[in-house]
Short mmCIF file of C-alpha atoms in Angstrom, two decimals:
data_model
loop_
_atom_site.label_atom_id
_atom_site.label_comp_id
_atom_site.label_asym_id
_atom_site.label_seq_id
_atom_site.Cartn_x
_atom_site.Cartn_y
_atom_site.Cartn_z
CA MET A 1 2.32 20.61 -7.95
CA VAL A 2 4.43 17.44 -8.08
CA SER A 3 7.57 17.88 -10.17
CA GLN A 4 7.75 16.14 -13.52
CA ASP A 5 11.07 14.54 -12.52
CA LEU A 6 9.42 12.88 -9.53
CA LEU A 7 6.45 11.72 -11.61
CA GLU A 8 8.83 10.01 -14.04
CA ILE A 9 10.50 7.88 -11.35
CA LEU A 10 7.50 7.02 -9.15
CA ARG A 11 6.11 3.51 -9.55
CA CYS A 12 3.26 1.60 -7.93
CA PRO A 13 4.77 -0.04 -4.82
CA ALA A 14 2.42 -3.03 -5.20
CA CYS A 15 3.48 -3.79 -8.79
CA VAL A 16 7.04 -2.61 -9.25
CA ARG A 17 8.73 -5.92 -8.34
CA GLU A 18 6.86 -7.96 -10.95
CA ARG A 19 5.64 -5.42 -13.51
CA GLU A 20 6.44 -1.90 -14.60
CA GLY A 21 4.02 -0.23 -12.19
CA LEU A 22 3.76 2.86 -14.36
CA LEU A 23 1.52 5.61 -13.04
CA ASP A 24 -0.69 8.09 -14.86
CA LEU A 25 -1.39 11.52 -13.39
CA VAL A 26 -5.16 12.01 -13.30
CA ARG A 27 -6.91 15.29 -12.58
CA GLU A 28 -3.63 16.67 -11.18
CA THR A 29 -4.37 15.01 -7.81
CA TRP A 30 -4.22 11.23 -8.36
CA LEU A 31 -1.66 8.70 -9.58
CA VAL A 32 -3.30 5.66 -11.16
CA CYS A 33 -1.36 2.44 -11.74
CA ARG A 34 -1.66 1.13 -15.30
CA ASP A 35 -1.15 -2.47 -14.13
CA CYS A 36 -3.34 -2.96 -11.05
CA GLY A 37 -5.60 0.09 -11.01
CA ARG A 38 -4.63 1.29 -7.54
CA LYS A 39 -5.18 5.01 -7.13
CA TYR A 40 -2.77 7.01 -5.00
CA PRO A 41 -3.83 10.48 -3.85
CA ILE A 42 -1.61 13.53 -3.99
CA VAL A 43 -2.23 15.48 -0.78
CA GLU A 44 -0.67 18.93 -0.39
CA ASP A 45 1.65 18.19 -3.33
CA ILE A 46 2.89 14.95 -1.73
CA PRO A 47 2.06 11.60 -3.38
CA VAL A 48 0.75 9.15 -0.75
CA MET A 49 2.35 5.97 -2.08
CA LEU A 50 1.06 3.54 0.56
CA ILE A 51 -0.35 0.30 -0.85
CA ASP A 52 -3.25 0.36 1.62
CA GLU A 53 -4.16 3.89 0.55
CA GLY A 54 -4.03 2.99 -3.15
CA SER A 55 -6.12 -0.13 -2.55
CA LYS A 56 -8.93 1.84 -0.88
CA TRP A 57 -9.69 3.56 -4.20
CA MET A 58 -9.37 0.58 -6.59
CA ASN A 59 -13.14 0.21 -7.06
CA THR A 60 -13.72 3.94 -7.56
CA ALA A 61 -14.00 5.08 -11.17
CA VAL A 62 -11.46 7.71 -12.19
CA ASP A 63 -14.26 10.19 -12.88
CA ASP A 64 -15.61 9.66 -9.34
CA LEU A 65 -12.33 10.33 -7.51
CA PRO A 66 -12.68 13.29 -5.13
CA VAL A 67 -10.75 16.45 -5.94
CA PRO A 68 -9.00 17.37 -3.77
CA PRO A 69 -8.36 13.94 -2.28
CA PRO A 70 -9.15 13.48 1.40
CA PRO A 71 -6.18 13.18 3.74
CA PRO A 72 -5.08 9.58 4.44
CA ALA A 73 -6.79 7.94 7.40
#
């Protein structure tokens, strides 16, 4: 489980310079950017905050995200 303190400070790395980049915790295993829709997986309690990883899931509906997320490629 990712700590609440960490969740409060994490921001989308693709958006944070120009927008807020706020993230919503979804299904306890994904962080979804409110601005751009990138979806960052949480693998073994570690958020994978790589832009390329978040971009891979942009076209996947939140309800279709795999739980648990697959490890990054």
